[in-house]
Coordinates of N, CA and C in Angstrom, one line a residue:
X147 N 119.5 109.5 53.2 CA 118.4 109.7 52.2 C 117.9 108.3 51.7
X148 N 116.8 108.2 51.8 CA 116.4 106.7 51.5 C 116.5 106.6 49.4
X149 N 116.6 104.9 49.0 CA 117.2 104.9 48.1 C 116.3 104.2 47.5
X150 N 115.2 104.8 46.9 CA 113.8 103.3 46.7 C 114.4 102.4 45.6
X151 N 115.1 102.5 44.6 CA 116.1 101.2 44.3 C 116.6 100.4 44.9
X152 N 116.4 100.4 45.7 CA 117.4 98.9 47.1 C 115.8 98.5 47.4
X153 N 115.0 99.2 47.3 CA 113.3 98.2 47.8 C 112.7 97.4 47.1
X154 N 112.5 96.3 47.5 CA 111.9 95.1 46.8 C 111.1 95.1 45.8
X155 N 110.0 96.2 46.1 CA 108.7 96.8 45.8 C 109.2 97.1 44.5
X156 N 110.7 98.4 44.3 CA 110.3 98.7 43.4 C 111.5 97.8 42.2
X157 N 112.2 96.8 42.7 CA 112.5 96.0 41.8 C 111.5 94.5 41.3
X158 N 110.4 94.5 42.1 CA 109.6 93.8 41.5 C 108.5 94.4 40.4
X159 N 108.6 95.5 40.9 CA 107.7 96.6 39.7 C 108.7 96.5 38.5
X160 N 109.9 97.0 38.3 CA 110.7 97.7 37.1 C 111.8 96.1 36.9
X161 N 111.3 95.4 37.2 CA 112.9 94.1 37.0 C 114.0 94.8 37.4
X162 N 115.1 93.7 36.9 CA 116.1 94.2 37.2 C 116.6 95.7 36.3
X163 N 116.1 95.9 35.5 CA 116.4 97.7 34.7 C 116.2 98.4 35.6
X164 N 115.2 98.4 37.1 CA 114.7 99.2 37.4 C 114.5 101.0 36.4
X165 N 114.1 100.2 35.7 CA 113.0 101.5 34.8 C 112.5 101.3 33.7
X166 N 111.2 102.2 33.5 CA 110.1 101.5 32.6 C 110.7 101.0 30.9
X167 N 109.9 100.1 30.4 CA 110.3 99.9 29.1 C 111.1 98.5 29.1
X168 N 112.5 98.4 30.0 CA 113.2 97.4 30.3 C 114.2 97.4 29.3
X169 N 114.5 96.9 28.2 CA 115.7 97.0 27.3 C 115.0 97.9 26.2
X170 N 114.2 97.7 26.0 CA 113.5 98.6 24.4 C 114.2 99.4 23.8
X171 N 114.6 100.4 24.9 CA 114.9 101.9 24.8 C 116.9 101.9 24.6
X172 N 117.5 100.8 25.1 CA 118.4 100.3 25.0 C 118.8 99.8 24.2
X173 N 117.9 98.7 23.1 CA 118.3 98.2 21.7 C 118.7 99.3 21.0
X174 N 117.4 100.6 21.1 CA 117.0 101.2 20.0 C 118.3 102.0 19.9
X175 N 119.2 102.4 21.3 CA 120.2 103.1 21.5 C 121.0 102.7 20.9
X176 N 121.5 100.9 20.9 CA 122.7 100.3 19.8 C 122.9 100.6 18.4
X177 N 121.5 100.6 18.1 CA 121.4 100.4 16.5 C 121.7 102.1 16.3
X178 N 120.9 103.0 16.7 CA 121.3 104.6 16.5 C 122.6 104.7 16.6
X179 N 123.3 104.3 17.5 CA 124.8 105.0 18.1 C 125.9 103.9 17.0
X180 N 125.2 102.6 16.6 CA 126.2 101.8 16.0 C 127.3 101.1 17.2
X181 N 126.5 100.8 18.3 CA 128.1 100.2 19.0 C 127.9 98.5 18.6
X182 N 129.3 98.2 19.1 CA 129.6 96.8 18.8 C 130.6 96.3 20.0
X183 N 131.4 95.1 19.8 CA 131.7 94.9 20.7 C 133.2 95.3 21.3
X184 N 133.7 96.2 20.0 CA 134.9 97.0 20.1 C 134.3 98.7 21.0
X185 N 132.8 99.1 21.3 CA 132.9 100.2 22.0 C 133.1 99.9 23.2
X186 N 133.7 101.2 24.1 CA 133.7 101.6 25.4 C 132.5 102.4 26.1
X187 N 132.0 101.6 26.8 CA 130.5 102.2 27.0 C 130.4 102.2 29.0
X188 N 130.2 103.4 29.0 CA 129.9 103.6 30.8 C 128.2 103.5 31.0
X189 N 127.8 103.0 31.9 CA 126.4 103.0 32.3 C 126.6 103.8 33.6
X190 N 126.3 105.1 33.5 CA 126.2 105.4 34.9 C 125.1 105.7 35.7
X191 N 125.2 104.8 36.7 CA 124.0 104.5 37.6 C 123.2 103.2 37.3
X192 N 124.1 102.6 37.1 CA 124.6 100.6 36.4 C 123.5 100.2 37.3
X193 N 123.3 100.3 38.7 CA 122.3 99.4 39.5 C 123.0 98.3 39.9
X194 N 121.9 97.0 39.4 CA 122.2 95.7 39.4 C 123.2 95.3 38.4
X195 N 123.7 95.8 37.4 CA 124.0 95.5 36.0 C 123.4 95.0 35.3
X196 N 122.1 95.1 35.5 CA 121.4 94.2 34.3 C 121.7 94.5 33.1
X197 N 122.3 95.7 33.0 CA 122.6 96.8 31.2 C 123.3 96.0 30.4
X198 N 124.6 95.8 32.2 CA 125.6 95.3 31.1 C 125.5 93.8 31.0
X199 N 124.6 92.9 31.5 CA 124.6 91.7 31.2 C 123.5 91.6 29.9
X200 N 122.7 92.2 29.4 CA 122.0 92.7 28.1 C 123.0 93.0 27.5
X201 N 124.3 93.6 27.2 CA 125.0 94.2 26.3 C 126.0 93.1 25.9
X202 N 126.5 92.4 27.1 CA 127.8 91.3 27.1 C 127.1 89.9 26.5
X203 N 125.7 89.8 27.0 CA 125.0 88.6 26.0 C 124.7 88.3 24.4
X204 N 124.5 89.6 24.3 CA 123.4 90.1 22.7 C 124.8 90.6 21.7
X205 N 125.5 91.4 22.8 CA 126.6 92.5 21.8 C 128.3 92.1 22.1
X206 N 128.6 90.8 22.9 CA 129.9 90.9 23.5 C 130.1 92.2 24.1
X207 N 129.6 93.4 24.6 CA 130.1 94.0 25.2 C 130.8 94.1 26.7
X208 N 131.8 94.6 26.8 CA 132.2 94.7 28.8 C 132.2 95.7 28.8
X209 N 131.1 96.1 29.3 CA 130.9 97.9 29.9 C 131.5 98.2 31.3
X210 N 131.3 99.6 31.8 CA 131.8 99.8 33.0 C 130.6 100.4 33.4
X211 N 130.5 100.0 34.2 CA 129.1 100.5 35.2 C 129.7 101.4 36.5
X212 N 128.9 102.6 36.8 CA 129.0 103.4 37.9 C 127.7 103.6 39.0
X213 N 127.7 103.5 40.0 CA 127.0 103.2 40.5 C 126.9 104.4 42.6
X214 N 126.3 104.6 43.1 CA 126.9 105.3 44.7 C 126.3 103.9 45.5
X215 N 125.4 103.0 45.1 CA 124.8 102.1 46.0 C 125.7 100.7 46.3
X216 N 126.3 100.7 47.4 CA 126.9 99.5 47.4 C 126.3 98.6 47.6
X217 N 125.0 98.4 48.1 CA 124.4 97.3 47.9 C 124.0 97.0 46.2
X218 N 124.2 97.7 45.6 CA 123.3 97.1 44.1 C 124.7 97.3 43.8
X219 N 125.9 97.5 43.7 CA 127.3 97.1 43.5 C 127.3 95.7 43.5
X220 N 126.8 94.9 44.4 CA 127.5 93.7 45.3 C 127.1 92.9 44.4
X221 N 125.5 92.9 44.4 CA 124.6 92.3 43.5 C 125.2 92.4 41.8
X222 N 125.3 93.1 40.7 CA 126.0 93.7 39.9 C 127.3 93.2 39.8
X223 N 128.7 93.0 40.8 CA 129.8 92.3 40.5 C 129.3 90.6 40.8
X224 N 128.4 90.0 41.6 CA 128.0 89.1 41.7 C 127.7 88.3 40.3
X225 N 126.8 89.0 39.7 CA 126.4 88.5 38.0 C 127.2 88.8 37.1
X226 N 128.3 89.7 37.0 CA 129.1 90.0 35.9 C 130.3 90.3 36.0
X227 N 131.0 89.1 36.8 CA 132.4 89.1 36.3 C 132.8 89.6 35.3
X228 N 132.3 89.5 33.9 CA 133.2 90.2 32.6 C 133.0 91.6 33.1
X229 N 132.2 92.5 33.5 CA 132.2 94.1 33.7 C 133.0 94.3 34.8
X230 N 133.3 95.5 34.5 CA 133.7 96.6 35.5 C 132.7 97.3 36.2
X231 N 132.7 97.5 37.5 CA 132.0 98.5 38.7 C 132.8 99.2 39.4
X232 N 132.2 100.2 39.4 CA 133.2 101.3 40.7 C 131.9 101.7 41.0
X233 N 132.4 102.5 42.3 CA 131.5 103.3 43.5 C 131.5 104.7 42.9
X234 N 130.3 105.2 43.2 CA 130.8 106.5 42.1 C 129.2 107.8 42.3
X235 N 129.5 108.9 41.3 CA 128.5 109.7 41.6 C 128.7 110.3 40.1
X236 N 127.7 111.0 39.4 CA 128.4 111.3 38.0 C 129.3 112.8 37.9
X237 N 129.2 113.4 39.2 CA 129.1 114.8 39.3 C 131.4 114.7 39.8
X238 N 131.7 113.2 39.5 CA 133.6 113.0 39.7 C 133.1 111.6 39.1
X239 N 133.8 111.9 38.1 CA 134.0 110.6 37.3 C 135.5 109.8 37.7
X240 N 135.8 108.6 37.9 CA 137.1 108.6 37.9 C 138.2 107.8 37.1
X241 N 137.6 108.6 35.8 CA 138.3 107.9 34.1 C 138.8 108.9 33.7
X242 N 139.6 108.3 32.3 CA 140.4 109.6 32.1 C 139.8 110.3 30.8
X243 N 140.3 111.8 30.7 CA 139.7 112.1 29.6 C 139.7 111.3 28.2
X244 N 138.6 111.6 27.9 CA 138.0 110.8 26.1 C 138.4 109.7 26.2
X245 N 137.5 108.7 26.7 CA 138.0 107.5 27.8 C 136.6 106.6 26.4
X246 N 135.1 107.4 26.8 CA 134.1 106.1 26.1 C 133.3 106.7 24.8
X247 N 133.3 105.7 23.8 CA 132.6 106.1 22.7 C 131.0 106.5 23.2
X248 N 130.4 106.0 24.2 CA 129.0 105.9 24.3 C 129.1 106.0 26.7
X249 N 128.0 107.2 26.4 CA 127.8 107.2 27.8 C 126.3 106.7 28.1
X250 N 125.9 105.4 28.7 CA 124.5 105.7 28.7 C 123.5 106.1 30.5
X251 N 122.5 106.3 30.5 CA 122.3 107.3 31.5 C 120.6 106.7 31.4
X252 N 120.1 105.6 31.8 CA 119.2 105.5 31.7 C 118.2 105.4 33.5
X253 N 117.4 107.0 32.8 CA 116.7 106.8 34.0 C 117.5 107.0 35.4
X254 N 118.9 108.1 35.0 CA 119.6 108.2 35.9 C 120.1 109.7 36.1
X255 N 120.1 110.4 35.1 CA 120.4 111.9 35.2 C 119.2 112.5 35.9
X256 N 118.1 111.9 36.1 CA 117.2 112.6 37.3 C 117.6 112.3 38.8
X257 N 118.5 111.4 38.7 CA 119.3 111.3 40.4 C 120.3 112.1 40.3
X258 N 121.2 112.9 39.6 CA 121.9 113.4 39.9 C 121.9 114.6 40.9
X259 N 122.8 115.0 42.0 CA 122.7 116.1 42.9 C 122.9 117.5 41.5
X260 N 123.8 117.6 41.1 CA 124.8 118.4 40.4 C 124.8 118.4 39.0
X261 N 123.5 118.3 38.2 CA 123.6 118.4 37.1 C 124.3 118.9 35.9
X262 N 124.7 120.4 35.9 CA 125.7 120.9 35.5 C 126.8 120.5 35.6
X263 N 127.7 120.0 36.4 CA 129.2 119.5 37.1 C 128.9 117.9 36.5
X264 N 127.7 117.3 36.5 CA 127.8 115.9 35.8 C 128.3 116.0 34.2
X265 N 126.9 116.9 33.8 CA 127.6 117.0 32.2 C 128.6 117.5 31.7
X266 N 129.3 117.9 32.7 CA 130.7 118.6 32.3 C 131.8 117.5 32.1
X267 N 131.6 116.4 33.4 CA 132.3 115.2 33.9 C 132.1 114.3 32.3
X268 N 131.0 113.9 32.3 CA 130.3 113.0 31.2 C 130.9 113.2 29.7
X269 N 130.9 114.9 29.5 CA 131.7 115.0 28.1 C 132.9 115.1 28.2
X270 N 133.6 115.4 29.1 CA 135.1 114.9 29.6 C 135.5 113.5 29.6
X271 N 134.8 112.7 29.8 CA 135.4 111.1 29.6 C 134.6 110.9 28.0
X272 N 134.1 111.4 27.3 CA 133.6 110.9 26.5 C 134.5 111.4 25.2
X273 N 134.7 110.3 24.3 CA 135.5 110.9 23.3 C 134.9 111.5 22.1
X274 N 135.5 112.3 21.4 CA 134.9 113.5 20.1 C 133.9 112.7 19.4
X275 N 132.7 113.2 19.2 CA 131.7 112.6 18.7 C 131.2 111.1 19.3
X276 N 131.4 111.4 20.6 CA 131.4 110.1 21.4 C 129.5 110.6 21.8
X277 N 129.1 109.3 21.8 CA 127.2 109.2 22.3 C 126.8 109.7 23.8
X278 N 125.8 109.7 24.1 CA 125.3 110.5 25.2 C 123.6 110.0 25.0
X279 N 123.7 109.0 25.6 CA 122.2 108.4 25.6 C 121.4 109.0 27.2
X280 N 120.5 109.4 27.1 CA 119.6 109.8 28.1 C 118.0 108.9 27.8
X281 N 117.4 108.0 29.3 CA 116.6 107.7 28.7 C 115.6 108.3 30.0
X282 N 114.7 108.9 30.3 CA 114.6 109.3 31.8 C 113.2 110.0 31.8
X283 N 112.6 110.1 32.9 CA 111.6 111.1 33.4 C 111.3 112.4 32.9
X284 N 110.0 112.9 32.3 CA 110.2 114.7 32.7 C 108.9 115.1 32.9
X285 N 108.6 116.6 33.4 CA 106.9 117.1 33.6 C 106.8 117.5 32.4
X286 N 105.2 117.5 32.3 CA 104.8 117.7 31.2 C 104.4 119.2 31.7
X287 N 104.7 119.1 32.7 CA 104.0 120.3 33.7 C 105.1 121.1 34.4
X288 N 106.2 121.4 33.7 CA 107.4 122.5 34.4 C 107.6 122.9 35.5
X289 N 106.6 123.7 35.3 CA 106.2 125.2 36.7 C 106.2 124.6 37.6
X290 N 105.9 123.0 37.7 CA 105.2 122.8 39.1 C 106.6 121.9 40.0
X291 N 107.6 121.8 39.3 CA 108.9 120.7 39.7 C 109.1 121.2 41.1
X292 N 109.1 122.8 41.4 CA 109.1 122.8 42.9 C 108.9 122.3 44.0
X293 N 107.8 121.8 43.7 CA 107.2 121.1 44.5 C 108.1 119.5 45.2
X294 N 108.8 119.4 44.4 CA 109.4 117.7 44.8 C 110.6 118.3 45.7
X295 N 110.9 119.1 45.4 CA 112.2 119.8 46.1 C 112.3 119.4 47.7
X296 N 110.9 119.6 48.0 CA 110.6 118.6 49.7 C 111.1 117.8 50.2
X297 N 111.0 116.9 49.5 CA 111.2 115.2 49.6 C 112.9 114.9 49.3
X298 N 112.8 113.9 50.4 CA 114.4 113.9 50.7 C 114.8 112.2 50.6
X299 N 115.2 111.7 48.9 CA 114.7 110.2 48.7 C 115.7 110.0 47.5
X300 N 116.0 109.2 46.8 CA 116.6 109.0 45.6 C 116.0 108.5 44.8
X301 N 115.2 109.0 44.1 CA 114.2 108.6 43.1 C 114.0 109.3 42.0
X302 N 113.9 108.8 40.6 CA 113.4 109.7 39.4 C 112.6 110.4 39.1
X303 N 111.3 110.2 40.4 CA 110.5 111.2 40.0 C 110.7 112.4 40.7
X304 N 111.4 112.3 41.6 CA 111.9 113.4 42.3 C 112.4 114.6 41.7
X305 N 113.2 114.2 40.7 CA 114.3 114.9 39.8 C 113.5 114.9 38.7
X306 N 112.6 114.7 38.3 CA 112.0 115.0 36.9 C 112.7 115.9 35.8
X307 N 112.9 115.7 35.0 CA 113.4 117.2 34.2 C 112.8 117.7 33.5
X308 N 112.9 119.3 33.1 CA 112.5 120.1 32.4 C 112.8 119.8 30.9
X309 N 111.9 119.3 30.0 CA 113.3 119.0 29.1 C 113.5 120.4 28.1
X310 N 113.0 121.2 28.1 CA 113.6 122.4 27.4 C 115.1 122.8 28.5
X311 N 114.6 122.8 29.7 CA 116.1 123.5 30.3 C 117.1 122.2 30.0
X312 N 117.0 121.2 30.0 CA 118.0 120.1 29.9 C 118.7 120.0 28.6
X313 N 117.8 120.3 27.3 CA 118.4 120.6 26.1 C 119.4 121.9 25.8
X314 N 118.9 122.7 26.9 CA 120.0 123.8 26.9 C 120.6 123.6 27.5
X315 N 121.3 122.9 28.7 CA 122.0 122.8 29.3 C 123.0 121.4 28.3
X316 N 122.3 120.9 28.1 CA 123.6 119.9 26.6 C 124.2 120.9 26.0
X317 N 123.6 121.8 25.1 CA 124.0 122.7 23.9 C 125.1 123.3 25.1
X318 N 124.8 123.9 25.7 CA 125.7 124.9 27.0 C 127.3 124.0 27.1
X319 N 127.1 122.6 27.1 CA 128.2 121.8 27.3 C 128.5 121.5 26.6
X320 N 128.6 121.7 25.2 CA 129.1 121.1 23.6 C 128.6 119.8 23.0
X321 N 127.6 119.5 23.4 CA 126.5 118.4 23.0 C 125.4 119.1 21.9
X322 N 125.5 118.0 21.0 CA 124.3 118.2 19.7 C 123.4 117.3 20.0
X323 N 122.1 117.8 20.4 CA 121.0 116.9 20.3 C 120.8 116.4 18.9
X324 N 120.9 114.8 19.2 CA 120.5 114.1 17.6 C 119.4 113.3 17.8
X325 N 118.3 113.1 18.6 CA 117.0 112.3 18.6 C 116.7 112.7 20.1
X326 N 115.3 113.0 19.7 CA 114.2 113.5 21.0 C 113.2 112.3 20.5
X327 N 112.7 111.5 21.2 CA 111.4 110.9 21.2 C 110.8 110.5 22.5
X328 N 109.5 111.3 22.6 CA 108.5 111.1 23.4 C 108.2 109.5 23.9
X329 N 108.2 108.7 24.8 CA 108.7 107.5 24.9 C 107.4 107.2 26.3
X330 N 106.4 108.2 26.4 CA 105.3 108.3 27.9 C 104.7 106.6 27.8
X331 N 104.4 105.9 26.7 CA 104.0 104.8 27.0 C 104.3 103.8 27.2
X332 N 105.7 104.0 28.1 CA 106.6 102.9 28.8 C 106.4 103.4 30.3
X333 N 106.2 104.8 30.3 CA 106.2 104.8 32.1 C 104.5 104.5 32.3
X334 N 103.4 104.8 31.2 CA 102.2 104.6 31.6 C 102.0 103.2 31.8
X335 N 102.4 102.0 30.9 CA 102.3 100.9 30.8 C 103.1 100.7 32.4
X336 N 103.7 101.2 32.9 CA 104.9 100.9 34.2 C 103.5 100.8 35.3
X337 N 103.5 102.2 35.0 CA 102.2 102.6 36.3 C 100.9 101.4 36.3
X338 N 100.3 101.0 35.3 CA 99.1 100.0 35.0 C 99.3 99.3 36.0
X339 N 100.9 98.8 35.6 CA 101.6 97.0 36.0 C 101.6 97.4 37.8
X340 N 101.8 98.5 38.4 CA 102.0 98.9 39.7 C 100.2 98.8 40.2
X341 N 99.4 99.6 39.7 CA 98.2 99.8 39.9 C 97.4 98.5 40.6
X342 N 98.0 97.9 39.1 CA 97.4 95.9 39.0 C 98.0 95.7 40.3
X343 N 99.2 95.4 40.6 CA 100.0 94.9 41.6 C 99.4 95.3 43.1
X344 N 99.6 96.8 43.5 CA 99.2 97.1 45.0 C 98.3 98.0 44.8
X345 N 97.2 98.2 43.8 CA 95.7 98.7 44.0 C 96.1 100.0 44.0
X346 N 96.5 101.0 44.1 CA 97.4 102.6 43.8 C 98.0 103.0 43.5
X347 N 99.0 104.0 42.8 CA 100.4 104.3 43.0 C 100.6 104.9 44.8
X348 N 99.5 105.7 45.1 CA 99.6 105.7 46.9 C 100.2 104.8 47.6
X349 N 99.4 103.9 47.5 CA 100.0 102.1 48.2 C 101.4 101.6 47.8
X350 N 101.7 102.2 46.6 CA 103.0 101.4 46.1 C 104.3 102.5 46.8
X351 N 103.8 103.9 46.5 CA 104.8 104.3 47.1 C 105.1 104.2 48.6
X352 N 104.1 104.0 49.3 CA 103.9 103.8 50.8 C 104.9 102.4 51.4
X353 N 104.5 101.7 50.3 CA 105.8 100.6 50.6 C 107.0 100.7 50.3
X354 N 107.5 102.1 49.2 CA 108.5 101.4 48.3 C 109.8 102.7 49.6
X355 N 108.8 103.7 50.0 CA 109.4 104.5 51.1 C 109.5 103.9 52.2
X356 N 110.3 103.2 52.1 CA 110.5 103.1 53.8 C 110.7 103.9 55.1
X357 N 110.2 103.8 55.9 CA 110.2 104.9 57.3 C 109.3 105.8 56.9
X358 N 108.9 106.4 55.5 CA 108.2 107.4 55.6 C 106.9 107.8 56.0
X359 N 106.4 108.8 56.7 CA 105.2 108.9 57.1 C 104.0 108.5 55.9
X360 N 103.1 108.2 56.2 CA 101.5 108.1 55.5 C 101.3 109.7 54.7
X361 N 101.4 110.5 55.1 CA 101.2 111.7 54.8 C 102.2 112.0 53.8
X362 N 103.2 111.7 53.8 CA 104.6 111.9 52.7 C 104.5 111.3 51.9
X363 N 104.1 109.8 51.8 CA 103.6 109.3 50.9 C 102.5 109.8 49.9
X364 N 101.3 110.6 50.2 CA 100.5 110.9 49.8 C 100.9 112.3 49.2
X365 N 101.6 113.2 50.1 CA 102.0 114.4 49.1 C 102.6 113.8 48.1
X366 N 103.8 112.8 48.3 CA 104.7 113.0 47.1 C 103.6 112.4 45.7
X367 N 102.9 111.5 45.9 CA 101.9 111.3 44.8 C 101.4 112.4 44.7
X368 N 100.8 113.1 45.5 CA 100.3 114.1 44.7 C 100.6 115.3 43.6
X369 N 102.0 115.6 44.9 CA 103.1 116.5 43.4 C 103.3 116.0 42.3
X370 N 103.0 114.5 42.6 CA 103.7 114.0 41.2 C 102.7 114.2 39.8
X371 N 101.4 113.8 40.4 CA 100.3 113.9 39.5 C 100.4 115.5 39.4
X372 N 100.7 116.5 39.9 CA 100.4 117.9 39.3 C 101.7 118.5 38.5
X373 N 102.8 117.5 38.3 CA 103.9 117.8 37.2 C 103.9 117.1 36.3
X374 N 102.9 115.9 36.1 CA 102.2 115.4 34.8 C 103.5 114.5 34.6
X375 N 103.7 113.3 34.8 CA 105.1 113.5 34.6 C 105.2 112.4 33.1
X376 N 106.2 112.6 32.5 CA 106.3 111.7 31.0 C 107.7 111.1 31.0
X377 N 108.0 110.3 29.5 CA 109.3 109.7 29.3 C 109.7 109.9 28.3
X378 N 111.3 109.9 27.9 CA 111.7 110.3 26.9 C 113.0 109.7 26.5
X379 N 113.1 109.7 25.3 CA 114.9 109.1 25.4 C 115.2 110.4 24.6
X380 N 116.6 110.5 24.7 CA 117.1 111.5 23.9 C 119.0 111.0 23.9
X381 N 119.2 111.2 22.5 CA 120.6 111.0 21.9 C 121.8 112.1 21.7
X382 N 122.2 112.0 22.5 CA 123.2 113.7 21.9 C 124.5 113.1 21.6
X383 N 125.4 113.9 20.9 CA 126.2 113.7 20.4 C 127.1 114.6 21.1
X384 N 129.0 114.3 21.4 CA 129.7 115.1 22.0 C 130.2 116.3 20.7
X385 N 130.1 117.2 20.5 CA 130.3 118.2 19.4 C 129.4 117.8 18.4
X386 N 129.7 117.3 17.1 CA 129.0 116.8 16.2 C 128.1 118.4 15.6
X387 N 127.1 117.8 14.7 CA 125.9 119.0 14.3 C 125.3 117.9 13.6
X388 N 124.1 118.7 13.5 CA 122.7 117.7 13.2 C 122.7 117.0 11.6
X389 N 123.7 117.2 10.9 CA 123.9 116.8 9.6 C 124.5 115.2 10.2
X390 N 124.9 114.8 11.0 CA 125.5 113.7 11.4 C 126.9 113.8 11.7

C-alpha cells in the first residue's frame, strides 16, 4: 500500500507535522488537557517526531511516539534521542494498562485499519480521566465516504470520518466528549499553499501517489471533492462527564 507520508511532495506541502495547521492545534491541546513536563504522552502515528521535538523544546516533555513506517522511524529516532519510538499500529498497542495521561492522534485515527479495536487499545493504556486528543479529517458530506473505499494508499483523506459515527463510537468505549471545534481553515489554508505550489490538487496528488495511474489520481480527487471534506479537533476524556 503506498504511504504518501514517505513522499517528498507531501512533506514539503505539510512540514515536518505532515498535517494542516502544524502546531496550532497542538498548543491549544496543552493548555486544555493541562500537561506539563511530569505527563506521559503517546503520539500515535509520531511520523518524523516533530510532536515530540515541539513538546521536549517548549514543555520538557519525552513522549513516546508510535509509528508502522520505518522509514519515518529512522528519521524520528535520528532528531530525538530524548523520545521513545516503537514500530507499531494503534489497533496492538504494546504498553501496559493506564500507562499515559494524554493520547494524542493527530491527523492519524483516519489511517487506522480497525477503528473500533484501536479505541479499545487507546483507552486501555490510557489512565482514568486520562486525555484523548483527536485532531483529523471528516466529510462534510457522509453518504458519499464510499466512495474512497477503492483506493488502496495510506492517507487521511482516505479514511475521512464521519464525525457523528466517531462520537458514538468514543461514548461506546467510555470516552466523554469534552471539546468539538470545527478547525476547516487549516486544511483550506493547506490546500491554497498546494494549489500555489503545483497549479491543482490533481497535479499534487499525481505526484504525491507514486506508481499510480493518471486516472486514479483524478478519481481519488474527485471523491474527495464530493465528501466535502473538513477539519476538526476534538478532546475526549477517558470516563469523566461534561461537568469536568
Amino acid at each position: 500500500m503506498v504511504n504518501v507520508y514517505e513522499s517528498c511532495c507531501m512533506q514539503e506541502a505539510t512540514g515536518e507535522t505532515l498535517r494542516p495547521g502544524g502546531f496550532k492545534l497542538t498548543e491549544q491541546a496543552v493548555h486544555f488537557c493541562a500537561l506539563n513536563e511530569q505527563s506521559r504522552v503517546l503520539d500515535l502515528g509520531c511520523g518524523m517526531g516533530a510532536t515530540a521535538s515541539y513538546l521536549f523544546q517548549n514543555y520538557g516533555m519525552k513522549l513516546v511516539g508510535i509509528d508502522p513506517s520505518e522509514k519515518l522511524l529512522k528519521i524520528a529516532k535520528e532528531k530525538n534521542p530524548f523520545a521513545t519510538f516503537v514500530k507499531g499500529t494503534g489497533d496492538f498497542l504494546p504498553f501496559t494498562d493506564d500507562h499515559f495521561e494524554c493520547v494524542l492522534a493527530e491527523c492519524t485515527m483516519s489511517l487506522m485499519h480497525d477503528l473500533p479495536r484501536t479505541l479499545k487499545e487507546l483507552y486501555r493504556v490510557l489512565k482514568d480521566e486520562g486525555w484523548f486528543v483527536i485532531n483529523d479529517v471528516y466529510a462534510k458530506n457522509p453518504e458519499t465516504l464510499d466512495l474512497m473505499d477503492t483506493f488502496s494508499m495510506t492517507s487521511c483523506m482516505r479514511g475521512m470520518h464521519d464525525l457523528l459515527s466517531l462520537q458514538e463510537q468514543l461514548e461506546m468505549t467510555g470516552f466523554t466528549v469534552m471539546l468539538l471545534e470545527d478547525c476547516s481553515m487549516l486544511l483550506k489554508e493547506l490546500m491554497v499553499k498546494i494549489i500555489f505550489s503545483h497549479g491543482s490538487m490533481k497535479a499534487f496528488w499525481g505526484k504525491t501517489i507514486e506508481g499510480a495511474a493518471t486516472q486514479t489520481c483524478c478519481s481519488f480527487e474527485e471523491n474527495i471533492k464530493q465528501c466535502k471534506p473538513g477539519y476538526f479537533m476534538l478532546i475526549a476524556k477517558k470516563g469523566g462527564n461534561t461537568n469536568g
